[in-house]
Tab-separated table of C-alpha atoms in Angstrom:
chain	number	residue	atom	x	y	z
A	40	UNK	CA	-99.254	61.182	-0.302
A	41	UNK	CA	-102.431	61.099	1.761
A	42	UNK	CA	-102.250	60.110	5.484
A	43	UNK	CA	-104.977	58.636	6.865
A	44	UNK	CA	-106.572	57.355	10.264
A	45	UNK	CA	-109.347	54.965	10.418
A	46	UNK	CA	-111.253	53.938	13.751
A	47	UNK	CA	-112.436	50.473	13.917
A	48	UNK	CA	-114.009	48.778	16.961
A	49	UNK	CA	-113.073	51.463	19.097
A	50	UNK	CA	-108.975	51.169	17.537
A	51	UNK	CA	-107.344	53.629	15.380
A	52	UNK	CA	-105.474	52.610	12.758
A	53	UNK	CA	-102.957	55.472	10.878
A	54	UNK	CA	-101.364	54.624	7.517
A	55	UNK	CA	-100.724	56.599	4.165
A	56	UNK	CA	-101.742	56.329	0.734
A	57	UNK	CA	-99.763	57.057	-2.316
A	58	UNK	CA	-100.298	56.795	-6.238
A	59	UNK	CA	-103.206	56.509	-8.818
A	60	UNK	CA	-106.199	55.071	-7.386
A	61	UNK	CA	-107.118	53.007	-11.172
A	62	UNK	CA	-104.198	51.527	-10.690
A	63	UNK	CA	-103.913	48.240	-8.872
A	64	UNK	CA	-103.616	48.435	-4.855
A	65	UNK	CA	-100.702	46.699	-3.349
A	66	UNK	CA	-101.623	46.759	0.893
A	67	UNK	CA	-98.137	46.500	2.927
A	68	UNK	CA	-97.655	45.494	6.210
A	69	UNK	CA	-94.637	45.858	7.629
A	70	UNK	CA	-92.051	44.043	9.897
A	71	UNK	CA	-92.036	44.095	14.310
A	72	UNK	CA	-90.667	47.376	15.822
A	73	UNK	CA	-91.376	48.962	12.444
A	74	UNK	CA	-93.857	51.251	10.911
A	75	UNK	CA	-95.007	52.344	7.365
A	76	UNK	CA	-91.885	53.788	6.465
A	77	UNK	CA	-89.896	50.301	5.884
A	78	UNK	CA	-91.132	50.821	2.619
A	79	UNK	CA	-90.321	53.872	1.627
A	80	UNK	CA	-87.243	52.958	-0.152
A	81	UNK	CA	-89.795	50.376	-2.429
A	82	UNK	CA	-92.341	53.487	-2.493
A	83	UNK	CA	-90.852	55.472	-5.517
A	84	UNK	CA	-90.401	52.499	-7.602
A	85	UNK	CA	-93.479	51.022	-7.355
A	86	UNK	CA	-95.848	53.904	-7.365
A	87	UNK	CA	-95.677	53.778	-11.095
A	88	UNK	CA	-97.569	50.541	-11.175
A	89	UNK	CA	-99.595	50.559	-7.769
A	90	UNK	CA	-102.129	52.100	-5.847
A	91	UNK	CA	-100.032	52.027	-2.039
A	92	UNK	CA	-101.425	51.655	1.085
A	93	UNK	CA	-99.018	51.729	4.191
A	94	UNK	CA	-100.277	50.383	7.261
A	95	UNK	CA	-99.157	51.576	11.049
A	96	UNK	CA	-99.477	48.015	12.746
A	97	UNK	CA	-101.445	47.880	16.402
A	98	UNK	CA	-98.648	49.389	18.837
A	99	UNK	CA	-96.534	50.697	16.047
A	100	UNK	CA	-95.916	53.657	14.478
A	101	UNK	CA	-98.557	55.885	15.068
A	102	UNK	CA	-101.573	52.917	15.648
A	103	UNK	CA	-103.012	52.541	19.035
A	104	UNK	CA	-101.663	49.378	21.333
A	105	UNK	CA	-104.331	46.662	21.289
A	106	UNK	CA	-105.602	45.669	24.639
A	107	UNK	CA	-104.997	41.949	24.982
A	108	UNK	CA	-102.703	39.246	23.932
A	109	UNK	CA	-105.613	37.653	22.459
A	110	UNK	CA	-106.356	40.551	19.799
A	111	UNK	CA	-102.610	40.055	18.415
A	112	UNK	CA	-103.007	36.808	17.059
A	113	UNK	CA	-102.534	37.313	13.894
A	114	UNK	CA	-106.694	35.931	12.695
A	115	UNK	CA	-107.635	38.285	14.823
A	116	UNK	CA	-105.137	41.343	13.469
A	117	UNK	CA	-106.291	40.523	10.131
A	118	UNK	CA	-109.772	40.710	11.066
A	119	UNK	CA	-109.105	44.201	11.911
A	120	UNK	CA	-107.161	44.875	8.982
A	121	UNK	CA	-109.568	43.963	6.978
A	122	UNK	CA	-112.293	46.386	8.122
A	123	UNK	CA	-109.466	48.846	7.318
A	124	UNK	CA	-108.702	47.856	4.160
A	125	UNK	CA	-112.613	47.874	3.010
A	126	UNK	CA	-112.830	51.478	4.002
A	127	UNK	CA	-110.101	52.295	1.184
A	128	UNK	CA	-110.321	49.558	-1.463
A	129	UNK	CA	-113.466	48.000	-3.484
A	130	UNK	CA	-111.786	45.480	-5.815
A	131	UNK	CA	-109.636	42.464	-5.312
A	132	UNK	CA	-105.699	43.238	-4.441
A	133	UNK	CA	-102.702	42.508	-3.642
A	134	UNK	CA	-100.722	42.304	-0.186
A	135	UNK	CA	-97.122	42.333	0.474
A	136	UNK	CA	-95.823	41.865	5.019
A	137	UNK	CA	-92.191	41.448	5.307
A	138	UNK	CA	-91.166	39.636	8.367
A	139	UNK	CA	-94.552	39.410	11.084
A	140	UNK	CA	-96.622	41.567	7.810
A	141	UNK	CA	-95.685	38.466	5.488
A	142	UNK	CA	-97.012	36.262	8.482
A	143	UNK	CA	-99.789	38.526	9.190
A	144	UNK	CA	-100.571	38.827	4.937
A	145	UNK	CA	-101.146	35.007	4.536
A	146	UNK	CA	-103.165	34.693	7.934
A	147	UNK	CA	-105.382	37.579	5.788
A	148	UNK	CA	-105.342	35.624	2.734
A	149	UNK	CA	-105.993	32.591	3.964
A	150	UNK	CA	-109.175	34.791	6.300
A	151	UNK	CA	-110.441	36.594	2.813
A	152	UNK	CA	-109.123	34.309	-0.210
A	153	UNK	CA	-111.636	36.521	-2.429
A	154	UNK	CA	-110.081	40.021	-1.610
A	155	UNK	CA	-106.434	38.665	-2.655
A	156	UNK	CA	-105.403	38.456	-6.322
A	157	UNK	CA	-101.523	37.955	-5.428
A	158	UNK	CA	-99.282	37.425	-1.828
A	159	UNK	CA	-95.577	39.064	-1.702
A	160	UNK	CA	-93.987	37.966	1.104
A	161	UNK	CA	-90.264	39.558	2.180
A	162	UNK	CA	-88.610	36.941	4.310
A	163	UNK	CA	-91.075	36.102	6.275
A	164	UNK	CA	-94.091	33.908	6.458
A	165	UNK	CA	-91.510	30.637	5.970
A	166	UNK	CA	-89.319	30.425	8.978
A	167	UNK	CA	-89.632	31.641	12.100
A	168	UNK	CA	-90.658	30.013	14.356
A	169	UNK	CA	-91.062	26.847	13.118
A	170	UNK	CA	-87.652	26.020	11.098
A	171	UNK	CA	-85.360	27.512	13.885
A	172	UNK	CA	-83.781	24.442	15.362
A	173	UNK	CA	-84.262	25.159	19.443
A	174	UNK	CA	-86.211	27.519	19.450
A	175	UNK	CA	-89.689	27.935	22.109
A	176	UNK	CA	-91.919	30.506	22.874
A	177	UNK	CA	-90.345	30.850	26.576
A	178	UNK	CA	-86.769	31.490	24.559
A	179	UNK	CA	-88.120	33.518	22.177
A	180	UNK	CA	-90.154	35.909	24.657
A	181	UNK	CA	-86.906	35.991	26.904
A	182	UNK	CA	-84.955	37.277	23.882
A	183	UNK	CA	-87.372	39.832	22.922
A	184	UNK	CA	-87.572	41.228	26.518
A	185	UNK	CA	-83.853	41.119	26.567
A	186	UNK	CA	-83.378	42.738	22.870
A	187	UNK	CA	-85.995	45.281	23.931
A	188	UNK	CA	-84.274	46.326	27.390
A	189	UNK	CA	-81.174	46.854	25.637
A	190	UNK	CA	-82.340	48.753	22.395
A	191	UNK	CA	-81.336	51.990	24.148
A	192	UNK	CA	-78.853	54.178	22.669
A	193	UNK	CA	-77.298	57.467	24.151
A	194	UNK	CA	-76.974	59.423	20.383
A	195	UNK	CA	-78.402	59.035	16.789
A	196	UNK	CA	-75.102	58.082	15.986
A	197	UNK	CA	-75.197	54.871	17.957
A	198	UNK	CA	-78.611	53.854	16.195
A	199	UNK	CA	-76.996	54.054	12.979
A	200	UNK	CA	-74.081	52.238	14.082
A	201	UNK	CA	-76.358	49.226	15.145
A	202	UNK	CA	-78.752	49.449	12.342
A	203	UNK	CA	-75.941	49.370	9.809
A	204	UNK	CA	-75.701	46.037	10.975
A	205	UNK	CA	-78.788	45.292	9.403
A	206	UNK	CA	-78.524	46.328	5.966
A	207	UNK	CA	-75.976	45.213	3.394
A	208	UNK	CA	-76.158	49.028	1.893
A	209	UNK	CA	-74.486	52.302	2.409
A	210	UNK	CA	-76.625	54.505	4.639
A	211	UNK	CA	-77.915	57.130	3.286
A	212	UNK	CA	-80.585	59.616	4.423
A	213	UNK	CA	-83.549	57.404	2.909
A	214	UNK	CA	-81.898	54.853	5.312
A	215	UNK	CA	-81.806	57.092	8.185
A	216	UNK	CA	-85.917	58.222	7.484
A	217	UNK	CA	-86.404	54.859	7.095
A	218	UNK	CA	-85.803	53.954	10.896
A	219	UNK	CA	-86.060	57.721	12.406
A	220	UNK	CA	-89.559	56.647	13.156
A	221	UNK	CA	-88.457	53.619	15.119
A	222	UNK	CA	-87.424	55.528	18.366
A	223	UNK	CA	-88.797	58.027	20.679
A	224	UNK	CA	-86.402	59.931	22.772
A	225	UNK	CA	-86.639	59.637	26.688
A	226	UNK	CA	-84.548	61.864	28.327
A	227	UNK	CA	-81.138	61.597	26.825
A	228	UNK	CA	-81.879	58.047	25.097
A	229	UNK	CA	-82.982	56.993	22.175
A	230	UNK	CA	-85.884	53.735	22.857
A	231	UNK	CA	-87.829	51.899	20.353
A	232	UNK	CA	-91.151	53.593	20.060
A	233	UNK	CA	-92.680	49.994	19.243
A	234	UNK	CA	-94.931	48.853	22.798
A	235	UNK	CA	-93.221	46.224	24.682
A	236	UNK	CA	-96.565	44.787	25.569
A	237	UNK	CA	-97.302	44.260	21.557
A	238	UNK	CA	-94.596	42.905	20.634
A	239	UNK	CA	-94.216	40.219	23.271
A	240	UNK	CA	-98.046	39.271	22.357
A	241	UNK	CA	-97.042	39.393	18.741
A	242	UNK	CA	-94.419	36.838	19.659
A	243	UNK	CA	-96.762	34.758	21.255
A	244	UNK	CA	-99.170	34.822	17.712
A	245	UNK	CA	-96.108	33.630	16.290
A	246	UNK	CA	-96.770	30.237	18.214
A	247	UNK	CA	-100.272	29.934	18.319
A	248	UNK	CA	-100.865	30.719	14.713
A	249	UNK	CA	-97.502	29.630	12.810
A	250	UNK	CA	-97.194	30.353	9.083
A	251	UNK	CA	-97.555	26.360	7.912
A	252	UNK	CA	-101.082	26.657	9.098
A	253	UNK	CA	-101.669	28.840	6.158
A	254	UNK	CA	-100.715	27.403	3.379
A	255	UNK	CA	-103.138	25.040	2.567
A	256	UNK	CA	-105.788	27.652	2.010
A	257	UNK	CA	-103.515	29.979	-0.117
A	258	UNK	CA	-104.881	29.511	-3.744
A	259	UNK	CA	-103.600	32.227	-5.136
A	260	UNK	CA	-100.157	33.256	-6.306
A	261	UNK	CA	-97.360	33.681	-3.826
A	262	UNK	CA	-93.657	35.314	-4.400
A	263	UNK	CA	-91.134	35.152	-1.936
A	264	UNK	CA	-88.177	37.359	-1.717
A	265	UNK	CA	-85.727	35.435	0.965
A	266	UNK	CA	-82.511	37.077	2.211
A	267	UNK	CA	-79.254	35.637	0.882
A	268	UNK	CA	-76.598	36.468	3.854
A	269	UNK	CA	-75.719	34.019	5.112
A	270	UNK	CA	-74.672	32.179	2.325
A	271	UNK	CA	-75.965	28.792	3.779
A	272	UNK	CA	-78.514	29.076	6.360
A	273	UNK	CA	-80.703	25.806	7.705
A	274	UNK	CA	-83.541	27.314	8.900
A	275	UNK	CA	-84.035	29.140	5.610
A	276	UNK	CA	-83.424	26.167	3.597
A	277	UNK	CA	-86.056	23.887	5.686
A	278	UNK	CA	-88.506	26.852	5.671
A	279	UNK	CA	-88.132	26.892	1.631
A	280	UNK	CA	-89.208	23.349	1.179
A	281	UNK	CA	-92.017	23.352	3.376
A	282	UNK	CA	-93.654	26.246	1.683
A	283	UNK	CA	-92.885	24.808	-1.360
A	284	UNK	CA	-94.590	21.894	-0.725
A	285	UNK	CA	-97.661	23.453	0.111
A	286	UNK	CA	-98.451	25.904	-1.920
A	287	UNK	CA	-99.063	25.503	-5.351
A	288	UNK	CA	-98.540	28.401	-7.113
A	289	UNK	CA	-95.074	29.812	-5.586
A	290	UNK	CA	-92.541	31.345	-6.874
A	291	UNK	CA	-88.870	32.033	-4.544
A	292	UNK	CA	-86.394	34.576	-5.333
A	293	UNK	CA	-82.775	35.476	-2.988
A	294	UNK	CA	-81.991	38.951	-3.824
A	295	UNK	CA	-78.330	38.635	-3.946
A	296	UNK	CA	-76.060	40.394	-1.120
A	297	UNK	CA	-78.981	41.001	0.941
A	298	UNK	CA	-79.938	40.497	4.648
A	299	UNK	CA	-83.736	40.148	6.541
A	300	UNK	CA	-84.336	44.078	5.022
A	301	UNK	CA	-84.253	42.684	1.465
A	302	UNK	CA	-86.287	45.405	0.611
A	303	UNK	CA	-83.851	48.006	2.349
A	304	UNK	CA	-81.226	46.105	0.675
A	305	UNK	CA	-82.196	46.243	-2.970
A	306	UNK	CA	-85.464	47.957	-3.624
A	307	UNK	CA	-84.764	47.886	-7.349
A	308	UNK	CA	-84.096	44.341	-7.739
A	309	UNK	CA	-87.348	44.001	-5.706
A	310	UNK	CA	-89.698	45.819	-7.765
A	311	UNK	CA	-88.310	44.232	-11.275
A	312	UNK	CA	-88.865	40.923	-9.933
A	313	UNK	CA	-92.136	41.765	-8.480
A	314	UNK	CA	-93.357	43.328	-11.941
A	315	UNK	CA	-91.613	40.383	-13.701
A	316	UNK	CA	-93.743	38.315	-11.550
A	317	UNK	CA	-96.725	40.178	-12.156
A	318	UNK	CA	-96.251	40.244	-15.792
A	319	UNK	CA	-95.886	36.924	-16.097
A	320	UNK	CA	-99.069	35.848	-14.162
A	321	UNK	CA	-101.232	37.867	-16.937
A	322	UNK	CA	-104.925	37.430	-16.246
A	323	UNK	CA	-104.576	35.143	-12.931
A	324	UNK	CA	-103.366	38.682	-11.492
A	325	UNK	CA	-105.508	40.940	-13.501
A	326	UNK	CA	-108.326	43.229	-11.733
């Protein structure tokens, strides 16, 4: 593992490398109130097959907060990204966001079609907010601020209670690394270490920039992990066809017995569909 930090316009990016650089580079941007490490339950299973770069996204994990609402939309994130990813990579690759990353990797794709040879996208990028029946920017920023007031716990213990909640598997110390960077301790509390600041603005990208304005430009192939708990979910379902309609080359898979963490959930069953996927794509995914 090699951590890195990268200054761009002034802004500090941190993120980690791991594996062979011959191999092919998967870029991974993870999900709001996150950090690089909501992959390291995929990272041992893929590191076989990929060249990994982990991202810290702005006003996460260790990445400076971005100054303005404006620089979260998620063009503009990308932008940034980008001048990122071009200090580590040099040929074409591929990019995998769950949740606001899978949002954030098609508003990159769509931004720098030539850089992409394949979109993995871990249930996100089809649904929110678009598909969920009700649901406004004023709602949705009044349940973050609410959900972000009240994400204050007075042990570890309680984290893990409420986290469990989140995951259909057993926790276990990878589990407990996994979200360990999440929170900052103030006083006797545990708090999310994630900026309030960012992630209201990021909610705000979420409406001015919605997934469905991507697809039309996304020409090359896309697979989509979706969570499978609930059983019967409408948002999911109308999210499903739209992106099926619009982009071409698509394939969907529900990891069974999984929630929004697929990846958490199952990181095998990820990876063998991913290499199945990748496999099966032959020279369209080739470098």
């Amino acid at each position: 593992m090699a951590e890195f930090r990268i200054t761009e316009n002034n802004h500090t990016f941190y993120g980690y490398e791991f594996g062979d650089r011959n191999l092919p580079t998967l870029v991974c941007l993870h999900g709001m109130t996150g950090d690089s490490n909501s992959f390291l339950g995929l990272k041992n299973f893929l590191t076989k097959d990929f060249h990994l770069i982990l991202l810290d996204l702005p006003g996460h994990g260790n990445t400076e907060v971005l100054s303005t609402d404006e620089e979260y939309t998620f063009s503009s994130v990308a932008q940034r990204i980008d001048k990122v990813i071009n200090t580590k990579v040099k040929t074409p690759f591929y990019i995998m966001g769950h949740s606001w990353g899978a949002d954030l990797a098609l508003n990159y794709t769509k931004l720098f079609p030539d850089k992409v040879i394949g979109v993995i996208l871990i249930d996100g990028g089809y649904l929110f907010p678009e598909q969920v029946d009700g649901m406004t920017e004023e709602k949705a920023l009044i349940d973050w601020e609410e959900y972000i007031k009240s994400s204050k716990y007075n042990s570890w213990n309680e984290v893990v209670k409420t986290y469990q909640e989140y995951t259909t598997k057993e926790w276990d110390n990878n589990l407990d690394s996994i979200i360990h960077s999440n929170f900052k301790k103030i006083g006797e509390k545990y708090v999310l270490r994630a900026d309030c600041l960012s992630l209201l603005a990021t909610i705000k990208a979420f409406f001015q920039e919605p997934c469905s304005t991507t697809y039309e430009s996304i020409k090359c192939p896309v697979l989509l992990f979706h969570a499978t708990i609930p059983e019967t979910d409408l948002s999911r379902n109308k999210g499903i066809q739209q992106i099926q309609k619009k982009i071409n080359d698509l394939k969907i898979v529900g990891i069974a017995n999984t929630k929004h963490n697929v990846h958490w959930d199952n990181p095998k069953a990820v990876t063998e569909e991913l290499l199945l996927w990748k496999k099966t794509k032959g020279s369209v995914l080739s470098t």
